[in-house]
Structure formats: C-alpha cells, structure tokens
Tab-separated table of C-alpha atoms and ligand atoms in Angstrom:
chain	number	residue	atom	x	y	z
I	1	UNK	CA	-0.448	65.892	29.454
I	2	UNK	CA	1.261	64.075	26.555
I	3	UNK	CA	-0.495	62.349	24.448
I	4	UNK	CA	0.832	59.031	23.398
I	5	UNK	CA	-1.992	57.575	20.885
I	6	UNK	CA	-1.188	56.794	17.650
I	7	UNK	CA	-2.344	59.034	15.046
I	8	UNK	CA	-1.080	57.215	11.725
I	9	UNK	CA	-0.833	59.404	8.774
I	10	UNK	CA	-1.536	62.172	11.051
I	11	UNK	CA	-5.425	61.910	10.693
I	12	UNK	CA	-7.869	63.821	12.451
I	13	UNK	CA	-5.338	66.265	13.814
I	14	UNK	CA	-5.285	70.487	13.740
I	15	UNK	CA	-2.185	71.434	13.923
I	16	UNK	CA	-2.677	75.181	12.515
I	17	UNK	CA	-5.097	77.847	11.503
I	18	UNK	CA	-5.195	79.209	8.088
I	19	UNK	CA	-7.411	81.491	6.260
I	20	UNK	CA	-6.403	80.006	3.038
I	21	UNK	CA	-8.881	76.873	2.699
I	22	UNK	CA	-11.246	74.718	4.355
I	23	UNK	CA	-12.782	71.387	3.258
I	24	UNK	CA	-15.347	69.630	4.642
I	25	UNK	CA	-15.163	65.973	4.047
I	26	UNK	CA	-18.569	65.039	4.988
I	27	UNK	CA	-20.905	67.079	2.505
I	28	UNK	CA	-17.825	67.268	-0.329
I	29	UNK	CA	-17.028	71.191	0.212
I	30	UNK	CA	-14.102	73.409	-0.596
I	31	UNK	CA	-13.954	76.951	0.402
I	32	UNK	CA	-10.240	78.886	-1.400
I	33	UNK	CA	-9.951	82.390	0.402
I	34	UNK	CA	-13.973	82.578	0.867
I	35	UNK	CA	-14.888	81.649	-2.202
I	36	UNK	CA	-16.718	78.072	-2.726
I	37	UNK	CA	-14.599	76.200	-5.319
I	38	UNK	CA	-16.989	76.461	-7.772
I	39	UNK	CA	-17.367	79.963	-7.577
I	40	UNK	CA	-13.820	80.851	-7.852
I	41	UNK	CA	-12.561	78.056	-10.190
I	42	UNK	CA	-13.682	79.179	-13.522
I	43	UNK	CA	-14.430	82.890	-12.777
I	44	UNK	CA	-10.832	83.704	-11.428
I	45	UNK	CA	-7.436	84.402	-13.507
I	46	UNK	CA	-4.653	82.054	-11.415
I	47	UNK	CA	-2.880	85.788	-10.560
I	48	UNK	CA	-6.103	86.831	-8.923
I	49	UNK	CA	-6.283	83.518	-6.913
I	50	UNK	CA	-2.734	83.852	-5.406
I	51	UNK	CA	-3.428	87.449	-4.675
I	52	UNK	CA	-6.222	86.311	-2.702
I	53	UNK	CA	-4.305	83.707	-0.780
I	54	UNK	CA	-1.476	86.352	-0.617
I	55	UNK	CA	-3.546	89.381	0.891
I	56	UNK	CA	-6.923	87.476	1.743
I	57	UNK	CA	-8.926	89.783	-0.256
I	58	UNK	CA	-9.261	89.872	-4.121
I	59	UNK	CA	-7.097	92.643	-6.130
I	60	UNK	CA	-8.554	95.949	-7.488
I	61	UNK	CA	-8.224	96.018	-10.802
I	62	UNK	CA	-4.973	98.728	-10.404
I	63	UNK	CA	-3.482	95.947	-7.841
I	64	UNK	CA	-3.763	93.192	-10.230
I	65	UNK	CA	-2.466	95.136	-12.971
I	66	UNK	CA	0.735	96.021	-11.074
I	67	UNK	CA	1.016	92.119	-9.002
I	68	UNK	CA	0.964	91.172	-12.209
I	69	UNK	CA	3.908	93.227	-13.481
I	70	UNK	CA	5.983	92.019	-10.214
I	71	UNK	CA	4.861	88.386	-11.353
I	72	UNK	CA	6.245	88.734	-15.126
I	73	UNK	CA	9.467	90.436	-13.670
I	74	UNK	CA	10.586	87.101	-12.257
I	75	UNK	CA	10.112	84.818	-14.982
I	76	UNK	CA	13.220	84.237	-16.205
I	77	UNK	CA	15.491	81.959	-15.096
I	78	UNK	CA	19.345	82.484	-13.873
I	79	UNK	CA	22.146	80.490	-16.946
I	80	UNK	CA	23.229	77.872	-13.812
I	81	UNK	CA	19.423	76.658	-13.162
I	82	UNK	CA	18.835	76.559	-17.284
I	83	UNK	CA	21.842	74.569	-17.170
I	84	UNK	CA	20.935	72.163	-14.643
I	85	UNK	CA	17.491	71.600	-16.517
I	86	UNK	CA	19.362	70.849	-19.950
I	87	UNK	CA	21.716	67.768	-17.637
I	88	UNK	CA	18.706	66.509	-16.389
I	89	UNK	CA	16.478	66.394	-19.431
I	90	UNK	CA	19.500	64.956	-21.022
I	91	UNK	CA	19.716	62.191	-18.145
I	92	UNK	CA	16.348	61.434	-18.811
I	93	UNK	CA	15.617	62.811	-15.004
I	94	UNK	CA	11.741	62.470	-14.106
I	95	UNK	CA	10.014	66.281	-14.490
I	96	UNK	CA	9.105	65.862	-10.815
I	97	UNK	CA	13.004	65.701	-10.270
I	98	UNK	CA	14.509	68.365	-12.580
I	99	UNK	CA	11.728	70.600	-10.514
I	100	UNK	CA	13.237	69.960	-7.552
I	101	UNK	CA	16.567	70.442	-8.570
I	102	UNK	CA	15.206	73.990	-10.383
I	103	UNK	CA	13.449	75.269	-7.589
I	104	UNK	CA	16.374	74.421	-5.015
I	105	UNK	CA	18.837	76.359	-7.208
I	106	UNK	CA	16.115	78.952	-8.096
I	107	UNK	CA	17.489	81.933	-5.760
I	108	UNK	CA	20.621	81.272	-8.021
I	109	UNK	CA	21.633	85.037	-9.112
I	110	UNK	CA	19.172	86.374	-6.613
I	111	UNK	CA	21.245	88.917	-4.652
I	112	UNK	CA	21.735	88.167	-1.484
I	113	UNK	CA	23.878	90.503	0.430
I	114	UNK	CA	20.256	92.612	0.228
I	115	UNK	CA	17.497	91.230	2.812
I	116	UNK	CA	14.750	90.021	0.348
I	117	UNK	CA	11.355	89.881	1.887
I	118	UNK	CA	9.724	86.591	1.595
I	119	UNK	CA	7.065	88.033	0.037
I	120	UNK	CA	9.160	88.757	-2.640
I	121	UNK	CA	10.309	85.073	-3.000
I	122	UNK	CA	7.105	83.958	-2.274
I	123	UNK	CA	5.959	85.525	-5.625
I	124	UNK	CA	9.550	85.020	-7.388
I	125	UNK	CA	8.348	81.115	-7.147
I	126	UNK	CA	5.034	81.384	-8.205
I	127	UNK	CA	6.588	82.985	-11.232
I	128	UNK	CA	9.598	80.872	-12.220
I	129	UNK	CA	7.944	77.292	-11.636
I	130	UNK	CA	6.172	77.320	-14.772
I	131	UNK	CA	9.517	78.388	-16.980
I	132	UNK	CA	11.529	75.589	-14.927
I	133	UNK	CA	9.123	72.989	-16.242
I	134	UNK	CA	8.838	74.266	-19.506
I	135	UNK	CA	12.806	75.324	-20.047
I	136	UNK	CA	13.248	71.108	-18.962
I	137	UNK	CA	10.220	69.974	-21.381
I	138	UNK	CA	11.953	71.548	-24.029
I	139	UNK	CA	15.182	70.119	-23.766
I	140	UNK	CA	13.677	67.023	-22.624
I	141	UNK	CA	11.858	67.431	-26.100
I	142	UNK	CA	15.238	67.999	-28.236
I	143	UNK	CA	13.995	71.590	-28.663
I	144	UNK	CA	15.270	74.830	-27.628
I	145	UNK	CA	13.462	76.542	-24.476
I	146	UNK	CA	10.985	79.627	-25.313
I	147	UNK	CA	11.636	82.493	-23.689
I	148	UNK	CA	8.716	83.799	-21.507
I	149	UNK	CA	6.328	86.229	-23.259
I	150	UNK	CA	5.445	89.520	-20.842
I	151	UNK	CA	1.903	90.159	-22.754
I	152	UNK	CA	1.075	86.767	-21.818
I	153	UNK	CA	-0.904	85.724	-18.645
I	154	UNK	CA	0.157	83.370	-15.793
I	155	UNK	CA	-1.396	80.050	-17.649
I	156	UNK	CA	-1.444	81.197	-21.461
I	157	UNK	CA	2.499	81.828	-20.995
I	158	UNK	CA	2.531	78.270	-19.754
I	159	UNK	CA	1.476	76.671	-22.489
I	160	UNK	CA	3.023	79.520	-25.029
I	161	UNK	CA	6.581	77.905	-23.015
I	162	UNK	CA	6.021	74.902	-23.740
I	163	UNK	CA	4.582	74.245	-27.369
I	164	UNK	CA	6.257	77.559	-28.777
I	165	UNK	CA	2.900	78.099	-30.074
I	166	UNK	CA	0.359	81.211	-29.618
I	167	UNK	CA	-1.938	79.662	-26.764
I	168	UNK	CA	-5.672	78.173	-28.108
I	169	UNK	CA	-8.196	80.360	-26.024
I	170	UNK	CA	-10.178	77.214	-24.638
I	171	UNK	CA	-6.999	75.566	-23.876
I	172	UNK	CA	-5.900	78.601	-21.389
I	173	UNK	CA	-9.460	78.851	-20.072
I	174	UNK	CA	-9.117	75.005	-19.152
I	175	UNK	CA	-5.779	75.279	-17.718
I	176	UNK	CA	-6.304	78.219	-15.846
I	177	UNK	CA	-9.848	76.673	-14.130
I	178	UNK	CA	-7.506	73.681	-13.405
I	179	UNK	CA	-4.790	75.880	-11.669
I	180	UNK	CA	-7.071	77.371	-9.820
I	181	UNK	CA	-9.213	74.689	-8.805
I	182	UNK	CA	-6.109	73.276	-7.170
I	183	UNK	CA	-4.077	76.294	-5.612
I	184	UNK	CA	-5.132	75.699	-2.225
I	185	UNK	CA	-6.465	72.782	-0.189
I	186	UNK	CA	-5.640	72.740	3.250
I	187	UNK	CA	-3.182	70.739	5.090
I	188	UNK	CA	-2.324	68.222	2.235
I	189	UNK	CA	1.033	66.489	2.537
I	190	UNK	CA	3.123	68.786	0.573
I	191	UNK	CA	1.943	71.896	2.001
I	192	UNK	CA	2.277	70.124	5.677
I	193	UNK	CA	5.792	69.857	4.800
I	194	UNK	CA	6.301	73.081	3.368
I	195	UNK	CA	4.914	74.878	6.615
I	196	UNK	CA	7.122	72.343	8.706
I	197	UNK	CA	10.293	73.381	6.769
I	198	UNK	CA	9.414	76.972	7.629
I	199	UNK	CA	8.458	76.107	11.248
I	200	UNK	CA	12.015	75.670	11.910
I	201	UNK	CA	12.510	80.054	10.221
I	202	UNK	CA	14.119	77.890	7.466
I	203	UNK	CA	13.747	79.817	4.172
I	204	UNK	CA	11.328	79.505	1.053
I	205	UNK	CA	12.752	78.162	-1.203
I	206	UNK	CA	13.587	74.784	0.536
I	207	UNK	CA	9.992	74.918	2.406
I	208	UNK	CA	8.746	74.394	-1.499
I	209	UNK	CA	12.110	72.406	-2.338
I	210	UNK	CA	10.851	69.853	0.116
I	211	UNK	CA	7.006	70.417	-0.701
I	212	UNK	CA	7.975	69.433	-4.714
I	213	UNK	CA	9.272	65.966	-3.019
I	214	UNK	CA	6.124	65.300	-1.306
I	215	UNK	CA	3.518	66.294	-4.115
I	216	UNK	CA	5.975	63.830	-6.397
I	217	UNK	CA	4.237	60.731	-4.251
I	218	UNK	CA	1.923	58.641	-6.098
I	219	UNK	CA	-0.405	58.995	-2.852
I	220	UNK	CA	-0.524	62.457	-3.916
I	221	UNK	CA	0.414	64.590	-6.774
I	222	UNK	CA	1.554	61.660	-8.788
I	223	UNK	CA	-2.063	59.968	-9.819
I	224	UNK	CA	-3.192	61.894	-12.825
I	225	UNK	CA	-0.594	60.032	-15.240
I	226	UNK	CA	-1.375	56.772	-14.400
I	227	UNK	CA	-5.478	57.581	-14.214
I	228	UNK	CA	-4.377	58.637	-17.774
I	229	UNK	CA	-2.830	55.812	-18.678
I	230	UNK	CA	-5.586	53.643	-17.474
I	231	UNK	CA	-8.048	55.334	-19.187
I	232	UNK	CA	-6.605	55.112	-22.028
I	233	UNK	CA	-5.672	51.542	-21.874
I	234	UNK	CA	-9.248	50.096	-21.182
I	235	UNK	CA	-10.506	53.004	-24.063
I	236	UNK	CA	-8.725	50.949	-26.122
I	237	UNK	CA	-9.674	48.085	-24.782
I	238	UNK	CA	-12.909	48.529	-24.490
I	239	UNK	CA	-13.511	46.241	-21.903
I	240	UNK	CA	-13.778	48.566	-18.637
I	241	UNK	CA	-15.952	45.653	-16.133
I	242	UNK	CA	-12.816	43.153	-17.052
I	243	UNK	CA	-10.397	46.310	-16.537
I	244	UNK	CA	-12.113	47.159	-13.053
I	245	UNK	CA	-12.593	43.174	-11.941
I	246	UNK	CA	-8.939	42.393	-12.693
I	247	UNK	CA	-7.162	45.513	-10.803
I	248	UNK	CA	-9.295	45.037	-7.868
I	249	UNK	CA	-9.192	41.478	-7.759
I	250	UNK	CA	-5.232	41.900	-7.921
I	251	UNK	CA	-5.933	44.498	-4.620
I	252	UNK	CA	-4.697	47.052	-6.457
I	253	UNK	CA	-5.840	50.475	-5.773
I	254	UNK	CA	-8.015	52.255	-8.938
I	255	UNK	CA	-6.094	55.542	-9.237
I	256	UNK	CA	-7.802	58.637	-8.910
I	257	UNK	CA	-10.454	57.339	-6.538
I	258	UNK	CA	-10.477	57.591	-2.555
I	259	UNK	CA	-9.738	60.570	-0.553
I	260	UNK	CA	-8.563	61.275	3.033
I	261	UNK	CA	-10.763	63.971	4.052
I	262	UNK	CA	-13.634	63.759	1.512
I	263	UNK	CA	-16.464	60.741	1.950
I	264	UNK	CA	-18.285	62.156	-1.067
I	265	UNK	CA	-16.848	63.134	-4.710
I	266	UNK	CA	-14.259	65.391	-4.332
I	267	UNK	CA	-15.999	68.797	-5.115
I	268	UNK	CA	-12.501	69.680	-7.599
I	269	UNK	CA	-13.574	66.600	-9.538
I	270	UNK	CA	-17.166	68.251	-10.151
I	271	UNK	CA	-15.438	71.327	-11.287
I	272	UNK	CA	-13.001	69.958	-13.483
I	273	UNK	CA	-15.454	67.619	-15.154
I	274	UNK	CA	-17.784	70.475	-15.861
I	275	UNK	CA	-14.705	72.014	-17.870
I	276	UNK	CA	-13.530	68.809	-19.500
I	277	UNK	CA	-17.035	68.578	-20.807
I	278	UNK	CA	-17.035	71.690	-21.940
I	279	UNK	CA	-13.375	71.564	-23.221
I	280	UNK	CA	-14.058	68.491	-25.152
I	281	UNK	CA	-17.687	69.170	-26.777
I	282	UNK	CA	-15.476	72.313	-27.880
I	283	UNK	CA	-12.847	70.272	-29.300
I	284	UNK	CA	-15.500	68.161	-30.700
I	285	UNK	CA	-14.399	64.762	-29.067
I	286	UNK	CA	-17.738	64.153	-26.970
I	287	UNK	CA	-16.578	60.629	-27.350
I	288	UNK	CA	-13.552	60.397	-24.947
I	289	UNK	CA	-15.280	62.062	-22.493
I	290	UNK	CA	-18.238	59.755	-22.385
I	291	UNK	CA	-16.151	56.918	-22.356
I	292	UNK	CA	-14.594	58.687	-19.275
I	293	UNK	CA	-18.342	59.222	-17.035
I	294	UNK	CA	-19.104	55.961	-17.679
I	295	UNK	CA	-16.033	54.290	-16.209
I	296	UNK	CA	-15.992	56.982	-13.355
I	297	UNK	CA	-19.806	55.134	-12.922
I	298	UNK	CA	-19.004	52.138	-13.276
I	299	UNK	CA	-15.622	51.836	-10.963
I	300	UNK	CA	-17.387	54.114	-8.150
I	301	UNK	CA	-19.911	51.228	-8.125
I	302	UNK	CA	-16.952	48.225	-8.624
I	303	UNK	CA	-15.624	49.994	-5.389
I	304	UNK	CA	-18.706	49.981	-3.489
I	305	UNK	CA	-18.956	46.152	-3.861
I	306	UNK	CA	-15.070	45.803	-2.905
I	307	UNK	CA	-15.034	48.651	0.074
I	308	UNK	CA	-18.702	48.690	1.477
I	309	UNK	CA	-17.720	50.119	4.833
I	310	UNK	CA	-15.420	52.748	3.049
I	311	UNK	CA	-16.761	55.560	0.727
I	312	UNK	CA	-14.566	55.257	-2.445
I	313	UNK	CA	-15.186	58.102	-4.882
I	314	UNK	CA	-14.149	60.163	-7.727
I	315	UNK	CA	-10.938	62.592	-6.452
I	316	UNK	CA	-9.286	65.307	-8.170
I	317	UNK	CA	-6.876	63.897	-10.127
I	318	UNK	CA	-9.225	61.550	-12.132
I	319	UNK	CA	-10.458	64.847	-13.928
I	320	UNK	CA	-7.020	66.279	-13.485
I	321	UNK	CA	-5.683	63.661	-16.197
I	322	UNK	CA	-8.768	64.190	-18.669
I	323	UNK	CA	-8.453	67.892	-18.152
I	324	UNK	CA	-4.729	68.431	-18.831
I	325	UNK	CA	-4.720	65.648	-21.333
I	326	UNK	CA	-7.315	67.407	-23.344
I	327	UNK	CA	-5.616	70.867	-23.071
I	328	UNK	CA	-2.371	69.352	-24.270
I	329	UNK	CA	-0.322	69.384	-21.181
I	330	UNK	CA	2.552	66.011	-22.072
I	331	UNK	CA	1.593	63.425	-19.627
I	332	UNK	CA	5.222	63.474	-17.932
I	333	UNK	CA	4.276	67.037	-16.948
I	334	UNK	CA	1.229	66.251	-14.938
I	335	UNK	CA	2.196	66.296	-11.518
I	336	UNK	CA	4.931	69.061	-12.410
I	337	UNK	CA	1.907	71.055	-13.411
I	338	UNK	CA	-0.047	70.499	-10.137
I	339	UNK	CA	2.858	72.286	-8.712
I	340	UNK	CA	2.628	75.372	-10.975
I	341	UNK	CA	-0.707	75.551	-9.206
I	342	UNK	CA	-0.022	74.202	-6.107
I	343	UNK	CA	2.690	76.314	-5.205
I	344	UNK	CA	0.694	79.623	-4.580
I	345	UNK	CA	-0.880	77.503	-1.376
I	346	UNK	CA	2.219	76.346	-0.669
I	347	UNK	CA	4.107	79.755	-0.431
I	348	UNK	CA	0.754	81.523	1.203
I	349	UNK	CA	0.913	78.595	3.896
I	350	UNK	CA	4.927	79.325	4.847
I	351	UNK	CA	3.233	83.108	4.891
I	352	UNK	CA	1.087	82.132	7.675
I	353	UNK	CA	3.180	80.050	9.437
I	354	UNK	CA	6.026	82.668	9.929
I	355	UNK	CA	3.072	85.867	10.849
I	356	UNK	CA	2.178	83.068	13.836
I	357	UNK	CA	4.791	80.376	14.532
I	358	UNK	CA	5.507	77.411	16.790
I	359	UNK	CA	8.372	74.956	15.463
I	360	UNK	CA	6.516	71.528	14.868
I	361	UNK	CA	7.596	68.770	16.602
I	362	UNK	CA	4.902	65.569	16.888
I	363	UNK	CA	6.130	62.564	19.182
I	364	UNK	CA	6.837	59.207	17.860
I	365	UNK	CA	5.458	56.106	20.036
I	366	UNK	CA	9.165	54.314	20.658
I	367	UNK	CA	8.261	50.488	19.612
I	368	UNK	CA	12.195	49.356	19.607
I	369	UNK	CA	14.438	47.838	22.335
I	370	UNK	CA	15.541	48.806	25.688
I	371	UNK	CA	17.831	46.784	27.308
I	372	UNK	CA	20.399	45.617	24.475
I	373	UNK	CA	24.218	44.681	25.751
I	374	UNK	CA	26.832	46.302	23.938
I	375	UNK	CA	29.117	43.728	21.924
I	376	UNK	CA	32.516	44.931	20.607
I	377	UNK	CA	32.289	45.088	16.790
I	378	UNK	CA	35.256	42.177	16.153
I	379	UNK	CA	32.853	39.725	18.532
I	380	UNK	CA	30.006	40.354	16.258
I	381	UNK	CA	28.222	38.113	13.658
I	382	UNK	CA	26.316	38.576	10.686
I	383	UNK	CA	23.353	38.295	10.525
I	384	UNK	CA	20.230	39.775	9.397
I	385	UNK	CA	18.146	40.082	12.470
I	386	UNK	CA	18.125	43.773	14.032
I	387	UNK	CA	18.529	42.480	17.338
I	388	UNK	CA	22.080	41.078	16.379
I	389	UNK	CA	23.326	42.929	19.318
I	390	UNK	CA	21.346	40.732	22.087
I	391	UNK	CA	21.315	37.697	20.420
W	401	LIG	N1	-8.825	51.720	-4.871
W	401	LIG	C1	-9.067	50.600	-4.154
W	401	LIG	N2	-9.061	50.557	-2.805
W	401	LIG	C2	-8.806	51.717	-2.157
W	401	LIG	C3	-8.559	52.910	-2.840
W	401	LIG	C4	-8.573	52.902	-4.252
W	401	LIG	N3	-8.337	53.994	-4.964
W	401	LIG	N4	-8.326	53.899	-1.948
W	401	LIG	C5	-8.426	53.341	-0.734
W	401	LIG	N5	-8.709	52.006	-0.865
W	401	LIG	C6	-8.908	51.052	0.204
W	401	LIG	C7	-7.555	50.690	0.825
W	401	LIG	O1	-6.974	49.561	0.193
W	401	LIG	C8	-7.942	50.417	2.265
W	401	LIG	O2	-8.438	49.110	2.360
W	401	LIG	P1	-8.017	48.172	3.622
W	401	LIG	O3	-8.619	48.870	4.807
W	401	LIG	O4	-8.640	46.851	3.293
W	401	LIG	O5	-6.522	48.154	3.662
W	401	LIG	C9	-9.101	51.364	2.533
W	401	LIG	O6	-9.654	51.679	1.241
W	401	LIG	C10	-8.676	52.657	3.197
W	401	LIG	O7	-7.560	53.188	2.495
W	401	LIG	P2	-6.410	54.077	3.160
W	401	LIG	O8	-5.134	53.848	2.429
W	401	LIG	O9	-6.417	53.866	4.648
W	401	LIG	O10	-6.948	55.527	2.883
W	401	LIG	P3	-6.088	56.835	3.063
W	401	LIG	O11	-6.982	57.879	3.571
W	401	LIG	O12	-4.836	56.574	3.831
W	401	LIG	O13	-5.612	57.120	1.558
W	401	LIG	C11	-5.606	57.780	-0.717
W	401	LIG	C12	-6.235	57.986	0.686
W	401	LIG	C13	-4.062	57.737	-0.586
W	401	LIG	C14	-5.979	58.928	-1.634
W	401	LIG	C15	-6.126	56.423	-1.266
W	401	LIG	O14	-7.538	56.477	-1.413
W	401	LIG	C16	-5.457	56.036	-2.579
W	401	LIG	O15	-4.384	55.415	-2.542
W	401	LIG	N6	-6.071	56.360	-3.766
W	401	LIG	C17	-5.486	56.031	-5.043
W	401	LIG	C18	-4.377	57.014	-5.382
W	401	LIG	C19	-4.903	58.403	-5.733
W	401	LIG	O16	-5.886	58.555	-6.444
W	401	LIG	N7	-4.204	59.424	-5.213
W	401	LIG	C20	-4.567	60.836	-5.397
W	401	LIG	C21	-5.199	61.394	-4.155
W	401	LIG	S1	-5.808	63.018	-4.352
W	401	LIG	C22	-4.510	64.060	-3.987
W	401	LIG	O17	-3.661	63.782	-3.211
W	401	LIG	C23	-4.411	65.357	-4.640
C-alpha cells in the first residue's frame, strides 16, 4: 500500500538500521557504538571513536597504533586542492564553502586506475578534512599553511595546523571531548544525505561532498557562531532579560535551543558544559562561563513562557560555541570543525548503507495542476502568476 501522508521534514520515520548511534528523545539519551555519550566523550581519543564506528568494537592497543599510522599517511593534501583553498580564502569564500570545494577535489592525485576500497577513502577523509580547513584558515589568515605533524594526534594536529603553535594540553583535551561528543548522531540531515548519495552506489567522496552542504545550514551545523555571537553581544551588554524579550518578541528563534528528536537538554550539551567548565576554571575565566549558565537559565525559562506546548531546551551547539571559543577554534571555523568530527559518522553511515542497500526514493504528495492547455510560446503573456498557461 502506498502511503500518501505527509511527513514534513521527514519526522517520525525509520528509514535504516545502524549500529552507529541511537538517541532517545524522550529521557535526553545518546548511545555512540555502545557507549553512553558520557562515557565515551571524554574518555576516548577521536581515532578510537571512528575505529569504533568503523569496526563496531574499540581498537586493541596494536590496532590503534597501526589505524593510526594509516590515518597520518593521508594527511596531506594533493598541490591542485591547496590551490583551490588559497582562491577561495583569497575570494573571501565562507570556510563551509572552501570545504566543500576541498573535499570534492580531495581524491585529486589519488590513483585511480587501482580499485581503492572505500574503506580506504572512508579513512583518507577523516584524515584530510582537518588539513583542508586549516591549509584555507591559513591563507584566509595571510599566513602560510603548516604542514601536518606525524607525532601529533588526530585533534592536537588540528590545532598545531592551524595556530602553528605546539598544542596547549587542555585545549586538545577540550577539542578532542568535543569531536567526539559529536561524531555520530543518528539520522541527522547531513548524514541522511550522505547515505542517500551512496544509496544510489555513488562514491564517497560526493556522499560527504553533499553531506558538507547540508551540515552548512543554519538549522544544523551552522548555530554555534551565531550562539557565539549572541553571547557575546548581551555579555557585553549585560542586559540578557532585554536580549531574550526583544529576539523573541521579534519571533526570532534563540540559537542553540530546540531540538528535533530531544524534548529534554540535549545530553551533548551536558557533556560539553561539563568540559567548558572545566576548560575555563582551568583557564581561569570562571566569569564567562557563569555569565553563560545563567543565560542558558534564563532563556530555557523565556522559552517556556513563549512555547508552553513545545519543550525548548539547551542543544548541542550552545556549548559547542563556548567550547570551541574557549579552546581557540576562530569563530568562522565552527561549523567547518563540526565536520572534522562529524565526518567519521558520516563515512561509517555510507559504510552501512553499501554492506545492506536499497536506493532511497520517498514520494512527494503532487499539490500542482492537472489539466493546463498548452499555449504556443509567441501567444503568451507575461505575467507573474504560475498558472500563466491556463489563464
Ligand atoms: N527559539 C524560538 N522558538 C523556537 C526555537 C528556538 N530556538 N526552536 C523552535 N521554536 C519554535 C518554532 O518557532 C515553532 O513554533 P510555531 O509552531 O509557532 O511555528 C515550534 O517551536 C516548533 O519548531 P519547529 O521548527 O517545528 O521545530 P523543528 O523540529 O523543525 O526544528 C530546530 C528544530 C531546527 C533545531 C529548531 O529548534 C531551531 O531552529 N533551533 C534554533 C537553531 C539551532 O539551534 N540549530 C541547531 C540544532 S542542533 C543540530 O542540528 C546539530
């Protein structure tokens, strides 16, 4: 029987089985490869979380060692996608875009008269993502790119890429809770259309080509800068009740709040606050981040008032901005950094999809015309209306 309801936005629909994550909306639970969020987040290097996503089990110490290795190996990136990055830092192209443009060009010098496994690619992207938005930070920055460092892990060599510094301990810890926290998380948008793009046996590198222009969204990946920027703003301000009265008034939406699945805090946002906290009384800035818990407080209650039949709280990118602001990440990199996380799901996802596959193809409820008359194009007039044709 076909079914011909509506399900906007795709909501409340299974449309494949994974082993990779599970979230349960309800009671505010996320489960990455087995492992409760919380468990995993700050215990795990990010190379031990994609190996778990990869192989569904966590590495032996030997295995890391040597996934590691085959991780470092692809690092670099070919002169033509370097190139690319320098024209579109120099274009002042959005990091969301020169990603795109990377990671489509990124089996550039990859040779392909020999089958390569899509394993192999699958980790090849995990690798190169974070040099592609480094190598464009630094041009964007006027600077020259840093080569990748091979005693370096996954996160530090992240942030050694982009600051050409030696990585601050508590900075890598921070990152690398935050790239874990977010590696996985079911059938978000991005990773939807990354296992779509493969549904059709398309390849990798365009399912996460297309997955880096979904995450981009501001519905999706793209909230942490402006939560940063409003916190910062009203910070300033210091006038967070006038702050929350005015956007909602205005029926604007308070970034960083509201969820899809989840009807309680997003459980990511507990774990990254618990680092920011920890990052900042570190840093010694216990100010910021009070300022911060109060106005997550304050605007879950403002949104209570406004949205009483909808539960409005914290999600992950609230913490996301405090988190990677904190640690130093440049605000324009915020989203480009949710994909160096993000794309372990997304390549473990296109993994699954191929080992058990079924092209998707939803309906679409047809809402146009039916009987138009055809009118020869010299006979037509201008107008505006769609129905030109009948009228
Ligand atoms: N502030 C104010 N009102 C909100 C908010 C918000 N942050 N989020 C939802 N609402 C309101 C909507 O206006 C809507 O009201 P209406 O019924 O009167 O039109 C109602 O709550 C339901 O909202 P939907 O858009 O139907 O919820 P949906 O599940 O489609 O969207 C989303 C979820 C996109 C996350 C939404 O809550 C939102 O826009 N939040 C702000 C942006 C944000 O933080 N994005 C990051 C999400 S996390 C991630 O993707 C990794």
């Amino acid at each position: 029987m076909v079914d011909r309801e509506l399900h906007r936005g795709l909501e409340g629909i299974a449309v494949a089985e994974t082993r990779l994550s599970s979230i349960d909306g309800e009671r505010g639970e996320l489960v990455i490869g087995g492992f409760p969020v919380e468990g995993l987040a700050t215990r795990a290097t990010y190379e031990e979380s994609v190996f778990l996503l990869l192989n569904d089990r966590l590495p032996t110490a030997a295995e890391l060692d040597s996934f590691c290795t085959e991780l470092t190996g692809y690092r670099t990136l070919s002169e033509e996608v370097e190139q690319v990055l320098r024209r579109a830092a120099r274009e002042n192209v959005d990091a969301m875009d020169a990603l795109r443009m990377g990671v489509a060009a990124a089996n550039l010098g990859v040779d392909t008269t020999e089958p390569t496994e899509a394993r192999e690619y699958a980790k090849r992207l995990v690798s190169v993502i974070p040099t592609i938005v480094a190598t464009y930070w630094r041009y964007r920055s006027g600077d020259a790119p840093v080569e990748p460092r091979e005693d370096l892990g996954h996160a530090a060599n992240y942030l050694y890429m982009l600051s050409d510094d030696e990585p601050d301990p508590a900075a890598v810890r921070g990152l690398e809770t935050y790239l874990n926290t977010v590696v996985d998380h079911g059938l978000n948008a991005s990773t939807f259309v990354a296992r779509s793009i493969t549904s059709s046996e398309s390849d990798l590198v365009s399912a996460v080509t297309g997955a880096v222009g979904s995450l981009k969204g501001p519905l999706h990946g793209g909230a942490p800068g402006p939560v940063l920027e409003m916190l910062l703003t009203v910070y300033e301000s210091g006038d967070p009740e006038g702050y929350l009265q005015e956007t909602l008034d205005a029926g604007e939406r308070l970034m960083g709040f509201g969820h899809r699945v989840y009807r309680t805090r997003d459980p990511r946002a507990t774990v990254l606050s618990g680092a920011a906290e920890r990052f900042y009384a570190d840093a010694g800035d216990e100010a910021f981040f009070d300022f911060v818990e109060g106005f997550e407080a304050r605007a879950v209650s403002r949104l209570a008032e406004h949205k009483p039949d909808r539960p409005l709280e914290t999600n992950v990118e609230f913490y996301t901005a405090v988190l990677l602001y904190g640690v130093g990440i440049p605000r324009e990199l915020f989203t480009a950094t949710f994909a160096v996380s993000r794309v372990g799901g997304w390549v473990a996802h296109c993994l699954e999809q191929m080992a058990d596959n079924r092209i998707v193809r939803p309906l679409s409820v047809y809402v146009g015309d039916r009987d138009r008359t055809w009118t020869p194009v010299d006979e037509r007039e201008a107008t505006n209306s769609p129905k030109a044709s009948t009228e």
